[in-house]
PDB file of N, CA and C in Angstrom:
ATOM      1  N   UNK Y1183      14.466 -14.600   7.021  1.00  0.00           N
ATOM      2  CA  UNK Y1183      14.474 -14.759   8.500  1.00  0.00           C
ATOM      3  C   UNK Y1183      13.213 -15.372   8.870  1.00  0.00           C
ATOM      4  N   UNK Y1184      13.332 -16.385   9.884  1.00  0.00           N
ATOM      5  CA  UNK Y1184      12.139 -17.008  10.455  1.00  0.00           C
ATOM      6  C   UNK Y1184      12.102 -16.722  11.972  1.00  0.00           C
ATOM      7  N   UNK Y1185      10.945 -16.431  12.337  1.00  0.00           N
ATOM      8  CA  UNK Y1185      10.682 -16.039  13.769  1.00  0.00           C
ATOM      9  C   UNK Y1185       9.573 -17.106  14.252  1.00  0.00           C
ATOM     10  N   UNK Y1186       9.694 -17.739  15.397  1.00  0.00           N
ATOM     11  CA  UNK Y1186       8.640 -18.686  15.860  1.00  0.00           C
ATOM     12  C   UNK Y1186       8.332 -18.261  17.349  1.00  0.00           C
ATOM     13  N   UNK Y1187       7.193 -18.439  17.870  1.00  0.00           N
ATOM     14  CA  UNK Y1187       6.725 -18.182  19.205  1.00  0.00           C
ATOM     15  C   UNK Y1187       5.777 -19.136  19.751  1.00  0.00           C
ATOM     16  N   UNK Y1188       5.582 -18.961  21.015  1.00  0.00           N
ATOM     17  CA  UNK Y1188       4.393 -19.854  21.664  1.00  0.00           C
ATOM     18  C   UNK Y1188       3.241 -18.948  22.087  1.00  0.00           C
ATOM     19  N   UNK Y1189       2.137 -19.402  22.423  1.00  0.00           N
ATOM     20  CA  UNK Y1189       1.136 -18.570  22.929  1.00  0.00           C
ATOM     21  C   UNK Y1189       0.213 -19.432  23.860  1.00  0.00           C
ATOM     22  N   UNK Y1190      -0.148 -19.214  25.019  1.00  0.00           N
ATOM     23  CA  UNK Y1190      -0.995 -19.848  25.813  1.00  0.00           C
ATOM     24  C   UNK Y1190      -2.304 -20.474  25.138  1.00  0.00           C
ATOM     25  N   UNK Y1191      -2.407 -21.729  25.219  1.00  0.00           N
ATOM     26  CA  UNK Y1191      -3.559 -22.431  24.614  1.00  0.00           C
ATOM     27  C   UNK Y1191      -4.913 -21.911  25.205  1.00  0.00           C
ATOM     28  N   UNK Y1192      -4.931 -21.526  26.389  1.00  0.00           N
ATOM     29  CA  UNK Y1192      -6.173 -21.069  26.955  1.00  0.00           C
ATOM     30  C   UNK Y1192      -6.732 -19.775  26.326  1.00  0.00           C
ATOM     31  N   UNK Y1193      -5.867 -19.091  25.686  1.00  0.00           N
ATOM     32  CA  UNK Y1193      -6.155 -17.774  25.087  1.00  0.00           C
ATOM     33  C   UNK Y1193      -6.422 -17.827  23.636  1.00  0.00           C
ATOM     34  N   UNK Y1194      -6.170 -18.964  23.132  1.00  0.00           N
ATOM     35  CA  UNK Y1194      -6.345 -19.254  21.697  1.00  0.00           C
ATOM     36  C   UNK Y1194      -7.823 -18.990  20.988  1.00  0.00           C
ATOM     37  N   UNK Y1195      -8.750 -19.197  21.793  1.00  0.00           N
ATOM     38  CA  UNK Y1195     -10.121 -18.968  21.268  1.00  0.00           C
ATOM     39  C   UNK Y1195     -10.502 -17.442  21.002  1.00  0.00           C
ATOM     40  N   UNK Y1196      -9.738 -16.518  21.581  1.00  0.00           N
ATOM     41  CA  UNK Y1196      -9.848 -15.134  21.526  1.00  0.00           C
ATOM     42  C   UNK Y1196      -9.143 -14.621  20.352  1.00  0.00           C
ATOM     43  N   UNK Y1197      -8.037 -15.213  19.990  1.00  0.00           N
ATOM     44  CA  UNK Y1197      -7.051 -14.756  19.038  1.00  0.00           C
ATOM     45  C   UNK Y1197      -7.609 -14.835  17.537  1.00  0.00           C
ATOM     46  N   UNK Y1198      -7.518 -13.713  16.886  1.00  0.00           N
ATOM     47  CA  UNK Y1198      -7.961 -13.729  15.375  1.00  0.00           C
ATOM     48  C   UNK Y1198      -6.593 -13.712  14.552  1.00  0.00           C
ATOM     49  N   UNK Y1199      -5.445 -13.632  15.080  1.00  0.00           N
ATOM     50  CA  UNK Y1199      -4.265 -13.642  14.327  1.00  0.00           C
ATOM     51  C   UNK Y1199      -3.230 -12.918  15.080  1.00  0.00           C
ATOM     52  N   UNK Y1200      -1.944 -12.718  14.428  1.00  0.00           N
ATOM     53  CA  UNK Y1200      -0.909 -12.155  14.975  1.00  0.00           C
ATOM     54  C   UNK Y1200      -0.305 -11.052  14.112  1.00  0.00           C
ATOM     55  N   UNK Y1201       0.392 -10.147  14.786  1.00  0.00           N
ATOM     56  CA  UNK Y1201       1.036  -9.147  13.742  1.00  0.00           C
ATOM     57  C   UNK Y1201       2.641  -8.935  14.119  1.00  0.00           C
ATOM     58  N   UNK Y1202       3.385  -9.141  13.209  1.00  0.00           N
ATOM     59  CA  UNK Y1202       4.905  -8.704  13.310  1.00  0.00           C
ATOM     60  C   UNK Y1202       5.037  -7.306  13.097  1.00  0.00           C
ATOM     61  N   UNK Y1203       5.594  -6.696  13.907  1.00  0.00           N
ATOM     62  CA  UNK Y1203       5.671  -5.240  13.939  1.00  0.00           C
ATOM     63  C   UNK Y1203       7.370  -4.956  13.950  1.00  0.00           C
ATOM     64  N   UNK Y1204       7.619  -3.781  13.294  1.00  0.00           N
ATOM     65  CA  UNK Y1204       9.152  -3.373  13.179  1.00  0.00           C
ATOM     66  C   UNK Y1204       9.284  -1.961  13.575  1.00  0.00           C
ATOM     67  N   UNK Y1205      10.539  -1.577  14.074  1.00  0.00           N
ATOM     68  CA  UNK Y1205      11.021  -0.219  14.454  1.00  0.00           C
ATOM     69  C   UNK Y1205      12.406  -0.040  14.226  1.00  0.00           C
ATOM     70  N   UNK Y1206      12.906   1.202  14.051  1.00  0.00           N
ATOM     71  CA  UNK Y1206      14.221   1.515  14.083  1.00  0.00           C
ATOM     72  C   UNK Y1206      14.790   1.770  15.497  1.00  0.00           C
ATOM     73  N   UNK Y1207      13.849   1.759  16.410  1.00  0.00           N
ATOM     74  CA  UNK Y1207      14.305   1.894  17.819  1.00  0.00           C
ATOM     75  C   UNK Y1207      13.688   0.802  18.646  1.00  0.00           C
ATOM     76  N   UNK Y1208      14.335   0.437  19.715  1.00  0.00           N
ATOM     77  CA  UNK Y1208      13.791  -0.616  20.552  1.00  0.00           C
ATOM     78  C   UNK Y1208      12.668  -0.166  21.423  1.00  0.00           C
ATOM     79  N   UNK Y1209      12.432   1.258  21.499  1.00  0.00           N
ATOM     80  CA  UNK Y1209      11.232   1.745  22.185  1.00  0.00           C
ATOM     81  C   UNK Y1209      10.052   1.935  21.277  1.00  0.00           C
ATOM     82  N   UNK Y1210      10.214   1.882  19.947  1.00  0.00           N
ATOM     83  CA  UNK Y1210       9.263   2.035  19.054  1.00  0.00           C
ATOM     84  C   UNK Y1210       9.239   3.516  18.464  1.00  0.00           C
ATOM     85  N   UNK Y1211       8.281   4.010  17.692  1.00  0.00           N
ATOM     86  CA  UNK Y1211       7.024   3.344  17.528  1.00  0.00           C
ATOM     87  C   UNK Y1211       7.262   2.090  16.564  1.00  0.00           C
ATOM     88  N   UNK Y1212       6.350   1.143  16.707  1.00  0.00           N
ATOM     89  CA  UNK Y1212       6.518  -0.126  15.859  1.00  0.00           C
ATOM     90  C   UNK Y1212       5.304  -0.067  14.851  1.00  0.00           C
ATOM     91  N   UNK Y1213       5.730  -0.384  13.633  1.00  0.00           N
ATOM     92  CA  UNK Y1213       4.624  -0.476  12.610  1.00  0.00           C
ATOM     93  C   UNK Y1213       4.475  -2.041  12.141  1.00  0.00           C
ATOM     94  N   UNK Y1214       3.270  -2.333  11.841  1.00  0.00           N
ATOM     95  CA  UNK Y1214       2.854  -3.643  11.334  1.00  0.00           C
ATOM     96  C   UNK Y1214       3.538  -3.998   9.963  1.00  0.00           C
ATOM     97  N   UNK Y1215       4.340  -5.007   9.912  1.00  0.00           N
ATOM     98  CA  UNK Y1215       4.999  -5.392   8.615  1.00  0.00           C
ATOM     99  C   UNK Y1215       4.226  -6.581   7.938  1.00  0.00           C
ATOM    100  N   UNK Y1216       3.573  -7.319   8.810  1.00  0.00           N
ATOM    101  CA  UNK Y1216       2.900  -8.608   8.257  1.00  0.00           C
ATOM    102  C   UNK Y1216       1.890  -9.190   9.454  1.00  0.00           C
ATOM    103  N   UNK Y1217       0.794  -9.489   8.807  1.00  0.00           N
ATOM    104  CA  UNK Y1217      -0.207 -10.114   9.735  1.00  0.00           C
ATOM    105  C   UNK Y1217      -0.121 -11.598   9.537  1.00  0.00           C
ATOM    106  N   UNK Y1218      -0.287 -12.412  10.543  1.00  0.00           N
ATOM    107  CA  UNK Y1218      -0.243 -13.809  10.476  1.00  0.00           C
ATOM    108  C   UNK Y1218      -1.458 -14.554  11.013  1.00  0.00           C
ATOM    109  N   UNK Y1219      -1.874 -15.642  10.217  1.00  0.00           N
ATOM    110  CA  UNK Y1219      -3.091 -16.318  10.721  1.00  0.00           C
ATOM    111  C   UNK Y1219      -2.918 -16.958  12.146  1.00  0.00           C
ATOM    112  N   UNK Y1220      -4.108 -17.040  12.808  1.00  0.00           N
ATOM    113  CA  UNK Y1220      -4.274 -17.328  14.286  1.00  0.00           C
ATOM    114  C   UNK Y1220      -3.657 -18.759  14.431  1.00  0.00           C
ATOM    115  N   UNK Y1221      -3.769 -19.539  13.489  1.00  0.00           N
ATOM    116  CA  UNK Y1221      -3.189 -20.905  13.757  1.00  0.00           C
ATOM    117  C   UNK Y1221      -1.718 -21.121  13.374  1.00  0.00           C
ATOM    118  N   UNK Y1222      -1.093 -20.220  13.103  1.00  0.00           N
ATOM    119  CA  UNK Y1222       0.327 -20.157  12.687  1.00  0.00           C
ATOM    120  C   UNK Y1222       1.171 -19.656  13.994  1.00  0.00           C
ATOM    121  N   UNK Y1223       2.401 -20.128  14.166  1.00  0.00           N
ATOM    122  CA  UNK Y1223       3.310 -19.784  15.268  1.00  0.00           C
ATOM    123  C   UNK Y1223       4.521 -19.473  14.824  1.00  0.00           C
ATOM    124  N   UNK Y1224       4.615 -19.065  13.479  1.00  0.00           N
ATOM    125  CA  UNK Y1224       5.849 -18.724  13.009  1.00  0.00           C
ATOM    126  C   UNK Y1224       5.876 -18.025  11.703  1.00  0.00           C
ATOM    127  N   UNK Y1225       6.773 -17.022  11.150  1.00  0.00           N
ATOM    128  CA  UNK Y1225       6.652 -16.268  10.088  1.00  0.00           C
ATOM    129  C   UNK Y1225       8.019 -15.939   9.552  1.00  0.00           C
ATOM    130  N   UNK Y1226       7.927 -16.150   8.197  1.00  0.00           N
ATOM    131  CA  UNK Y1226       9.245 -15.931   7.312  1.00  0.00           C
ATOM    132  C   UNK Y1226       9.060 -14.534   6.871  1.00  0.00           C
ATOM    133  N   UNK Y1227      10.206 -13.724   7.116  1.00  0.00           N
ATOM    134  CA  UNK Y1227      10.014 -12.294   6.665  1.00  0.00           C
ATOM    135  C   UNK Y1227      11.450 -11.749   6.312  1.00  0.00           C
ATOM    136  N   UNK Y1228      11.484 -10.697   5.438  1.00  0.00           N
ATOM    137  CA  UNK Y1228      12.574  -9.987   5.084  1.00  0.00           C
ATOM    138  C   UNK Y1228      13.046  -8.853   6.005  1.00  0.00           C
ATOM    139  N   UNK Y1229      14.186  -8.943   6.721  1.00  0.00           N
ATOM    140  CA  UNK Y1229      14.627  -7.901   7.673  1.00  0.00           C
ATOM    141  C   UNK Y1229      14.774  -6.657   6.863  1.00  0.00           C
ATOM    142  N   UNK Y1230      14.325  -5.566   7.245  1.00  0.00           N
ATOM    143  CA  UNK Y1230      14.629  -4.221   6.740  1.00  0.00           C
ATOM    144  C   UNK Y1230      15.124  -3.247   7.782  1.00  0.00           C
ATOM    145  N   UNK Y1231      15.890  -2.428   7.227  1.00  0.00           N
ATOM    146  CA  UNK Y1231      16.702  -1.420   8.082  1.00  0.00           C
ATOM    147  C   UNK Y1231      16.394   0.003   7.637  1.00  0.00           C
ATOM    148  N   UNK Y1232      16.254   0.934   8.559  1.00  0.00           N
ATOM    149  CA  UNK Y1232      15.883   2.333   8.280  1.00  0.00           C
ATOM    150  C   UNK Y1232      17.243   2.831   7.744  1.00  0.00           C
ATOM    151  N   UNK Y1233      17.197   3.868   6.747  1.00  0.00           N
ATOM    152  CA  UNK Y1233      18.421   4.419   6.309  1.00  0.00           C
ATOM    153  C   UNK Y1233      19.376   4.938   7.347  1.00  0.00           C
ATOM    154  N   UNK Y1234      20.633   4.536   7.179  1.00  0.00           N
ATOM    155  CA  UNK Y1234      21.593   4.776   8.266  1.00  0.00           C
ATOM    156  C   UNK Y1234      21.698   4.097   9.494  1.00  0.00           C
ATOM    157  N   UNK Y1235      20.856   3.107   9.502  1.00  0.00           N
ATOM    158  CA  UNK Y1235      20.812   2.218  10.719  1.00  0.00           C
ATOM    159  C   UNK Y1235      21.257   0.921  10.475  1.00  0.00           C
ATOM    160  N   UNK Y1236      21.968   0.220  11.510  1.00  0.00           N
ATOM    161  CA  UNK Y1236      22.512  -1.083  11.341  1.00  0.00           C
ATOM    162  C   UNK Y1236      21.704  -2.140  12.179  1.00  0.00           C
ATOM    163  N   UNK Y1237      20.691  -1.679  12.921  1.00  0.00           N
ATOM    164  CA  UNK Y1237      19.803  -2.604  13.545  1.00  0.00           C
ATOM    165  C   UNK Y1237      18.294  -2.373  13.295  1.00  0.00           C
ATOM    166  N   UNK Y1238      17.518  -3.347  13.465  1.00  0.00           N
ATOM    167  CA  UNK Y1238      16.283  -3.319  13.224  1.00  0.00           C
ATOM    168  C   UNK Y1238      15.508  -4.183  14.369  1.00  0.00           C
ATOM    169  N   UNK Y1239      14.362  -3.611  14.924  1.00  0.00           N
ATOM    170  CA  UNK Y1239      13.773  -4.221  16.067  1.00  0.00           C
ATOM    171  C   UNK Y1239      12.297  -4.789  15.728  1.00  0.00           C
ATOM    172  N   UNK Y1240      12.007  -5.878  16.178  1.00  0.00           N
ATOM    173  CA  UNK Y1240      10.762  -6.457  15.943  1.00  0.00           C
ATOM    174  C   UNK Y1240       9.901  -6.981  17.306  1.00  0.00           C
ATOM    175  N   UNK Y1241       8.667  -7.006  17.206  1.00  0.00           N
ATOM    176  CA  UNK Y1241       7.915  -7.530  18.335  1.00  0.00           C
ATOM    177  C   UNK Y1241       6.706  -8.320  17.583  1.00  0.00           C
ATOM    178  N   UNK Y1242       6.000  -9.227  18.363  1.00  0.00           N
ATOM    179  CA  UNK Y1242       4.823  -9.875  17.862  1.00  0.00           C
ATOM    180  C   UNK Y1242       3.793  -9.577  18.933  1.00  0.00           C
ATOM    181  N   UNK Y1243       2.529  -9.307  18.343  1.00  0.00           N
ATOM    182  CA  UNK Y1243       1.455  -9.046  19.055  1.00  0.00           C
ATOM    183  C   UNK Y1243       0.198 -10.020  18.628  1.00  0.00           C
ATOM    184  N   UNK Y1244      -0.642 -10.313  19.655  1.00  0.00           N
ATOM    185  CA  UNK Y1244      -1.763 -11.195  19.135  1.00  0.00           C
ATOM    186  C   UNK Y1244      -2.949 -10.163  18.941  1.00  0.00           C
ATOM    187  N   UNK Y1245      -3.712 -10.438  17.963  1.00  0.00           N
ATOM    188  CA  UNK Y1245      -4.793  -9.606  17.555  1.00  0.00           C
ATOM    189  C   UNK Y1245      -6.177 -10.243  18.147  1.00  0.00           C
ATOM    190  N   UNK Y1246      -6.846  -9.419  18.728  1.00  0.00           N
ATOM    191  CA  UNK Y1246      -8.321  -9.764  19.133  1.00  0.00           C
ATOM    192  C   UNK Y1246      -9.208  -8.595  18.616  1.00  0.00           C
ATOM    193  N   UNK Y1247      -9.585  -8.840  17.253  1.00  0.00           N
ATOM    194  CA  UNK Y1247     -10.420  -7.884  16.518  1.00  0.00           C
ATOM    195  C   UNK Y1247      -9.457  -6.677  16.329  1.00  0.00           C
ATOM    196  N   UNK Y1248      -9.806  -5.496  16.827  1.00  0.00           N
ATOM    197  CA  UNK Y1248      -9.002  -4.302  16.572  1.00  0.00           C
ATOM    198  C   UNK Y1248      -7.985  -4.086  17.836  1.00  0.00           C
ATOM    199  N   UNK Y1249      -8.136  -4.926  18.785  1.00  0.00           N
ATOM    200  CA  UNK Y1249      -7.284  -4.879  20.082  1.00  0.00           C
ATOM    201  C   UNK Y1249      -6.031  -5.678  19.921  1.00  0.00           C
ATOM    202  N   UNK Y1250      -4.811  -5.108  20.475  1.00  0.00           N
ATOM    203  CA  UNK Y1250      -3.684  -5.979  20.341  1.00  0.00           C
ATOM    204  C   UNK Y1250      -3.215  -6.373  21.799  1.00  0.00           C
ATOM    205  N   UNK Y1251      -2.706  -7.505  22.015  1.00  0.00           N
ATOM    206  CA  UNK Y1251      -2.179  -7.867  23.182  1.00  0.00           C
ATOM    207  C   UNK Y1251      -0.873  -7.062  23.461  1.00  0.00           C
ATOM    208  N   UNK Y1252      -0.339  -7.200  24.750  1.00  0.00           N
ATOM    209  CA  UNK Y1252       0.873  -6.689  24.899  1.00  0.00           C
ATOM    210  C   UNK Y1252       1.996  -7.292  24.017  1.00  0.00           C
ATOM    211  N   UNK Y1253       3.012  -6.564  23.703  1.00  0.00           N
ATOM    212  CA  UNK Y1253       4.018  -7.092  22.822  1.00  0.00           C
ATOM    213  C   UNK Y1253       4.967  -8.073  23.375  1.00  0.00           C
ATOM    214  N   UNK Y1254       5.590  -8.939  22.592  1.00  0.00           N
ATOM    215  CA  UNK Y1254       6.604  -9.897  22.981  1.00  0.00           C
ATOM    216  C   UNK Y1254       7.852  -8.936  23.539  1.00  0.00           C
ATOM    217  N   UNK Y1255       8.765  -9.492  24.129  1.00  0.00           N
ATOM    218  CA  UNK Y1255      10.119  -8.902  24.223  1.00  0.00           C
ATOM    219  C   UNK Y1255      10.522  -8.459  22.892  1.00  0.00           C
ATOM    220  N   UNK Y1256      11.226  -7.495  22.843  1.00  0.00           N
ATOM    221  CA  UNK Y1256      11.789  -6.833  21.526  1.00  0.00           C
ATOM    222  C   UNK Y1256      12.936  -7.693  21.015  1.00  0.00           C
ATOM    223  N   UNK Y1257      12.943  -7.912  19.853  1.00  0.00           N
ATOM    224  CA  UNK Y1257      14.039  -8.811  19.086  1.00  0.00           C
ATOM    225  C   UNK Y1257      14.935  -7.756  18.335  1.00  0.00           C
ATOM    226  N   UNK Y1258      16.199  -7.814  18.637  1.00  0.00           N
ATOM    227  CA  UNK Y1258      17.043  -6.791  17.790  1.00  0.00           C
ATOM    228  C   UNK Y1258      17.767  -7.706  16.709  1.00  0.00           C
ATOM    229  N   UNK Y1259      17.867  -7.250  15.454  1.00  0.00           N
ATOM    230  CA  UNK Y1259      18.552  -7.907  14.399  1.00  0.00           C
ATOM    231  C   UNK Y1259      19.527  -6.980  14.005  1.00  0.00           C
ATOM    232  N   UNK Y1260      20.839  -7.202  13.958  1.00  0.00           N
ATOM    233  CA  UNK Y1260      21.875  -6.426  13.528  1.00  0.00           C
ATOM    234  C   UNK Y1260      22.465  -6.835  12.173  1.00  0.00           C
ATOM    235  N   UNK Y1261      22.503  -5.727  11.276  1.00  0.00           N
ATOM    236  CA  UNK Y1261      23.284  -6.000   9.906  1.00  0.00           C
ATOM    237  C   UNK Y1261      24.791  -6.376  10.258  1.00  0.00           C
ATOM    238  N   UNK Y1262      25.228  -7.375   9.501  1.00  0.00           N
ATOM    239  CA  UNK Y1262      26.887  -7.780   9.505  1.00  0.00           C
ATOM    240  C   UNK Y1262      27.648  -6.701   8.881  1.00  0.00           C
TER     241      UNK Y1262
END
């Protein structure tokens, strides 16, 4: 699966990277599954599902040191 996003150019100087986070619930908690370099705006990843679940939820956050930005809208991926 490939996920792509945009980020305001004015904030780029503060960004040290991005993190893709996954959860079994749309409300979280979300755990980091991959960190992405600051100059990237897309990530290829393997969708994972919790046992007994047919949906997986993902968000992207910008990283500023140990601080995370607010998360993107939640993306739901459903198993066929």
